[in-house]
Coordinates of C-alpha atoms in Angstrom, one line a residue:
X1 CA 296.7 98.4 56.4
X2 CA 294.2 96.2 57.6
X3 CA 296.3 93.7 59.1
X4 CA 300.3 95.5 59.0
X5 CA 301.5 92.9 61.1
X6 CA 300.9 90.2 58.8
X7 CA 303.3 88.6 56.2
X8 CA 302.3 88.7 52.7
X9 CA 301.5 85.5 52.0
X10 CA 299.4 85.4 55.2
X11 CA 297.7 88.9 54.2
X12 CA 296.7 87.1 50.8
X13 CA 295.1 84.4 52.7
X14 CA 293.4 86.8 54.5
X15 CA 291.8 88.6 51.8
X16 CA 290.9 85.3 49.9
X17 CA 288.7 84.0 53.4
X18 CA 286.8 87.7 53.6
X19 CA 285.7 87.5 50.0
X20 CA 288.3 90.0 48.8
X21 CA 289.9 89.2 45.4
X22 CA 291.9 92.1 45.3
X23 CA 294.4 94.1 47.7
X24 CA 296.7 96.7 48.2
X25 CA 300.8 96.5 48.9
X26 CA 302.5 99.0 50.8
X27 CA 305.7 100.4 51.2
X28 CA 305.6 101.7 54.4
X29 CA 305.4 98.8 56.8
X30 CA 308.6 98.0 58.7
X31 CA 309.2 94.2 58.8
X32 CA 307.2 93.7 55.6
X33 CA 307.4 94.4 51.6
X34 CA 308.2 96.2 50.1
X35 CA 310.5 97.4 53.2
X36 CA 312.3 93.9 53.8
X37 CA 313.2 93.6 50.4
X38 CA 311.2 90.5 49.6
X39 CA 311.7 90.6 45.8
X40 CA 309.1 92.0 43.4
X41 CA 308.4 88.5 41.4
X42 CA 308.0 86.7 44.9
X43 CA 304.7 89.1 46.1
X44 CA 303.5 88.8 42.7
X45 CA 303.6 84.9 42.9
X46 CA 302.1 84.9 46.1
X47 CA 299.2 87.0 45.1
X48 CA 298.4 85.2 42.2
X49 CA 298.7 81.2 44.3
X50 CA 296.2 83.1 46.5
X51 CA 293.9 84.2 43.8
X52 CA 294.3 88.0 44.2
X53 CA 295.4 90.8 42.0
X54 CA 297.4 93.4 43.1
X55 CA 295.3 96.6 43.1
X56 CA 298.2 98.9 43.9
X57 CA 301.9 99.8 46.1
X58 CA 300.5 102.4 48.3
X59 CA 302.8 104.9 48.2
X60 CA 304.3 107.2 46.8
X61 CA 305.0 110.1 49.6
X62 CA 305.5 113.9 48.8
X63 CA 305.1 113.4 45.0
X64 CA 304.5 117.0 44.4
X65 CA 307.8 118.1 45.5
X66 CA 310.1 116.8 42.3
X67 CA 313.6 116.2 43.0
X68 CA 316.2 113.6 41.5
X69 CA 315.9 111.4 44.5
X70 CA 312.0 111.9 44.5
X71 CA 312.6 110.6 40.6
X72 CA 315.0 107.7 41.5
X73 CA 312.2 106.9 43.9
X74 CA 309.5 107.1 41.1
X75 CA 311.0 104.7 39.3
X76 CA 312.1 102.2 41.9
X77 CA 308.3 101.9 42.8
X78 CA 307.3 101.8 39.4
X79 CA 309.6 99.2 38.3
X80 CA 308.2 96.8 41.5
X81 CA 304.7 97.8 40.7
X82 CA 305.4 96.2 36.7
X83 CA 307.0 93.2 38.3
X84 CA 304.7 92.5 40.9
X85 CA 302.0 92.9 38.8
X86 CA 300.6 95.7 40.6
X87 CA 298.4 97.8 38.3
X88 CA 298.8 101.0 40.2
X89 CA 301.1 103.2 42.4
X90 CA 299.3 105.8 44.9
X91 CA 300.7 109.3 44.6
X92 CA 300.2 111.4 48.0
X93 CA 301.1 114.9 48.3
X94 CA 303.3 117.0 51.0
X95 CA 301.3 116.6 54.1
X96 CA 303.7 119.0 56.2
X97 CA 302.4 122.5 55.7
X98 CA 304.7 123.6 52.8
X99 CA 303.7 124.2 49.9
X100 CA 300.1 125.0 49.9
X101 CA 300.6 128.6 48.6
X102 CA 297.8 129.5 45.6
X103 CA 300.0 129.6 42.4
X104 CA 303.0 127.1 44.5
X105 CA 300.3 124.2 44.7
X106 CA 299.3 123.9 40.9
X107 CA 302.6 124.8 39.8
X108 CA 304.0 122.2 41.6
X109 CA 301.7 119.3 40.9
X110 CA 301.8 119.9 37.2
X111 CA 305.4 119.9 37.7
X112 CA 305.3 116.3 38.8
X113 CA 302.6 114.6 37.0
X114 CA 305.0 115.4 34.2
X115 CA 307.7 114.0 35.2
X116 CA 305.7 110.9 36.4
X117 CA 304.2 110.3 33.3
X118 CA 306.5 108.5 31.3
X119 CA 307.8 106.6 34.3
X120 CA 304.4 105.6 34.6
X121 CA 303.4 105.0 30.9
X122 CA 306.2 103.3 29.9
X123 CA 305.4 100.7 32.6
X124 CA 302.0 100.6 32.1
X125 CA 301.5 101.1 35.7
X126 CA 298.2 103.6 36.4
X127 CA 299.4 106.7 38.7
X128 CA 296.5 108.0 41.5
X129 CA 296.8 110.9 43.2
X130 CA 295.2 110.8 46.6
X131 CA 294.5 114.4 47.8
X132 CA 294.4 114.7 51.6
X133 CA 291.9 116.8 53.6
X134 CA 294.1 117.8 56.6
X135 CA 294.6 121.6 56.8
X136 CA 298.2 121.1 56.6
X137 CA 298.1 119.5 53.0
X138 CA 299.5 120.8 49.6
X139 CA 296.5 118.9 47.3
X140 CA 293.4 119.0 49.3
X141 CA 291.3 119.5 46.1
X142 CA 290.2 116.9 43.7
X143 CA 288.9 119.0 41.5
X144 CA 292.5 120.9 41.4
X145 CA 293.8 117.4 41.1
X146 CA 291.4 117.0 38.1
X147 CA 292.4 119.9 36.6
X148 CA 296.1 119.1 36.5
X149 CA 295.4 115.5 34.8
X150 CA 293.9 117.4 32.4
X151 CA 296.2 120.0 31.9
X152 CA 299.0 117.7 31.1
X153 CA 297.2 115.5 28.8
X154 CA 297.3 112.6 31.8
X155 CA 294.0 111.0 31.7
X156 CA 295.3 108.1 30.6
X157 CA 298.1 107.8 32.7
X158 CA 296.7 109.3 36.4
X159 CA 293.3 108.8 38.1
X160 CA 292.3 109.7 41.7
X161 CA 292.1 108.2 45.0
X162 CA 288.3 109.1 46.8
X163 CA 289.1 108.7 50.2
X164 CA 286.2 108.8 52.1
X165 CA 287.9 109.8 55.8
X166 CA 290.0 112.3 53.7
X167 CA 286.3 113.7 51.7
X168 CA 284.4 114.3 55.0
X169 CA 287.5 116.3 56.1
X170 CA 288.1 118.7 53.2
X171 CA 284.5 119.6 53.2
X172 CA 284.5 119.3 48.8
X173 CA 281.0 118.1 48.0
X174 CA 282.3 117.1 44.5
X175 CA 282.7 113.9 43.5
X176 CA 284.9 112.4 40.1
X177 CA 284.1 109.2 39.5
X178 CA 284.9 109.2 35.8
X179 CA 288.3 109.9 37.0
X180 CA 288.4 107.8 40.4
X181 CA 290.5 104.9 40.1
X182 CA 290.3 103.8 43.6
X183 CA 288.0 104.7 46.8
X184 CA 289.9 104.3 50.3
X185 CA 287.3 103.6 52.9
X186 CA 287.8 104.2 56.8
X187 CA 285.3 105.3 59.4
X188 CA 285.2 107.3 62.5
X189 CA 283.2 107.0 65.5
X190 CA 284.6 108.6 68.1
X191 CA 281.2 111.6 68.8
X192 CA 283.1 113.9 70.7
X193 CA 286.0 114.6 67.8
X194 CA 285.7 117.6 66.1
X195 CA 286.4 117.4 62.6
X196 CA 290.0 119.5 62.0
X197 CA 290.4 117.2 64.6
X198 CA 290.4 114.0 63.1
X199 CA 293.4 112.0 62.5
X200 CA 294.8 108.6 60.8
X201 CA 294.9 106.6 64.6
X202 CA 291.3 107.6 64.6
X203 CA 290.3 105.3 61.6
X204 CA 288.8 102.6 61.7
X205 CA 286.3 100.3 60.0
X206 CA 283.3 100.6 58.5
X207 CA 279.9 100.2 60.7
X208 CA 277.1 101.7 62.4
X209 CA 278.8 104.0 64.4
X210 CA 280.8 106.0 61.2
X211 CA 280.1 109.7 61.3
X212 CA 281.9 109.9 58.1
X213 CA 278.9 108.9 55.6
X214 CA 280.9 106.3 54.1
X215 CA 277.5 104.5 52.8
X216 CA 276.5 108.2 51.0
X217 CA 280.0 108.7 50.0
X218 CA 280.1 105.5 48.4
X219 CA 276.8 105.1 47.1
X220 CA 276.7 108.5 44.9
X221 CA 280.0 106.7 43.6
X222 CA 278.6 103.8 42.7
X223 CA 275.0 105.7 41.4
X224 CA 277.4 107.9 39.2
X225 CA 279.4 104.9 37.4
X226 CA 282.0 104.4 39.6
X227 CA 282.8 100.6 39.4
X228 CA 285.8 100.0 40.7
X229 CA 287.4 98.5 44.2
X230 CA 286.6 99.6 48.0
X231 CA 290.1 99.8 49.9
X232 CA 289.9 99.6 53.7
X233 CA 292.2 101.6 54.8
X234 CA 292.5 101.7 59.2
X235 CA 294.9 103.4 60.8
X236 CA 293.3 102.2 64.5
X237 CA 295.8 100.8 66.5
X238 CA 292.4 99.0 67.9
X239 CA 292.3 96.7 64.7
X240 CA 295.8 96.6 63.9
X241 CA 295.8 95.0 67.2
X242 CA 292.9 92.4 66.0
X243 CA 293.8 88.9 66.6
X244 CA 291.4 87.5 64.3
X245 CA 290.9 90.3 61.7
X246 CA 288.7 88.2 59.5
X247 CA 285.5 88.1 61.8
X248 CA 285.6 92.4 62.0
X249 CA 286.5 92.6 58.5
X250 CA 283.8 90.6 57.1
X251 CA 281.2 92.4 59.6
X252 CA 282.7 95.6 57.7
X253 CA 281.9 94.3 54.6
X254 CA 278.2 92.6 55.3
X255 CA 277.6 96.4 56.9
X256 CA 278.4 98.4 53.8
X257 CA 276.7 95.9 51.2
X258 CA 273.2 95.4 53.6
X259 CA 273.3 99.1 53.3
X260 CA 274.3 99.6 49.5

């Protein structure tokens, strides 16, 4: 998501030149794999001539409402995450008001986690669940998130996603970093945004200017065991629009490690 315009093999590049050995794949950028239909063995050998693993496809959508296309879909994923050699998928929850009902929620992401589990086991592809802080979501909580791992024996199988933008916004002051497989980092700097009224176009990187404590966020991670990768994940048009990406992303990175 840094740099959606890019090709794959380009993107790789890019992560090699900032210092980055490791990156995500999505499956939501038009033009691009996983949309194009660029086969799962070709990203894999790209990654690898570039000297990057594969953190994860990101994602997933609307994983708690299981259906037999939602399965079909499951396993389609899954499948290009083992090819590719992709050692996670991203699992993100109805973000559309429905199903956010006490008793509905945890039924329903039991429900899935489930299902997903020998799609995911069988592939030996990690599933994380990435609850989302909007008001409108149906997993805002990690520790409900927690609880359903545990509840269906999964803590081998799922971890979760600490986003950082999506942290500040559901107010939880808990963190999980036994359990975190993956910390999404964005910042904010707009001053005048209230905080229901944050959104994705909003995100950008990480600097002096973040209102979203990414540097606390991450460092009570880190303090707490946490010791796996940082994930930038911008939704700014600003720096999708970045003609040189490198020179802000590195800036990012020098900003987060001077202060960690």
């Amino acid at each position: 998501m840094v740099a959606p315009s890019l090709r794959p093999d380009a993107f790789f590049a890019l992560c090699r030149k900032v210092g980055a050995p490791q990156a995500e794949i999505r499956n939501d950028l038009a033009g691009n794999a996983i949309v194009d239909g660029t086969p799962a063995a070709e990203i894999g050998s790209q990654a690898r001539d570039a000297g990057v693993s594969l953190i994860s496809i990101n994602a997933l959508q609307r994983f708690n409402e299981w259906t037999p296309a939602l399965e079909a879909e499951a396993v389609e994923l899954a499948d290009y995450a083992q090819t590719a050699g992709a050692a996670a998928l991203v699992l993100v929850p109805v973000n559309d008001g429905s199903g956010r009902a006490d008793g509905e929620r945890q039924r329903n992401i039991r429900t899935a986690l489930r299902a997903l589990k020998p799609i995911l086991r069988d592939r030996g592809v990690l599933g994380l669940v990435e609850p989302l802080g909007f008001a409108a979501c149906s997993l805002r909580s990690k520790q409900e998130a927690a609880d359903a791992v545990a509840d269906i024996d999964g803590t081998g199988t799922f971890k979760l996603v600490h986003d950082t933008f999506h942290h500040h916004l559901a107010g939880e002051p808990a963190v999980f970093p036994e359990l975190t497989g993956l910390v999404h980092i964005s910042g904010v700097a707009d001053r005048n945004l209230p905080i229901d009224g944050m959104r994705d176009a909003h995100r950008g990187l990480v600097d002096e200017d973040d209102r979203l404590d990414n540097i606390g966020q991450i460092r009570a991670l880190l303090s707490a065991g946490y010791a796996g990768p940082l994930s930038f994940e911008p939704f700014s048009p600003a720096v999708h629009a970045l003609e040189y990406p490198a020179r802000a992303l590195a800036d990012s990175i020098a900003f987060i490690r001077a202060r960690l």
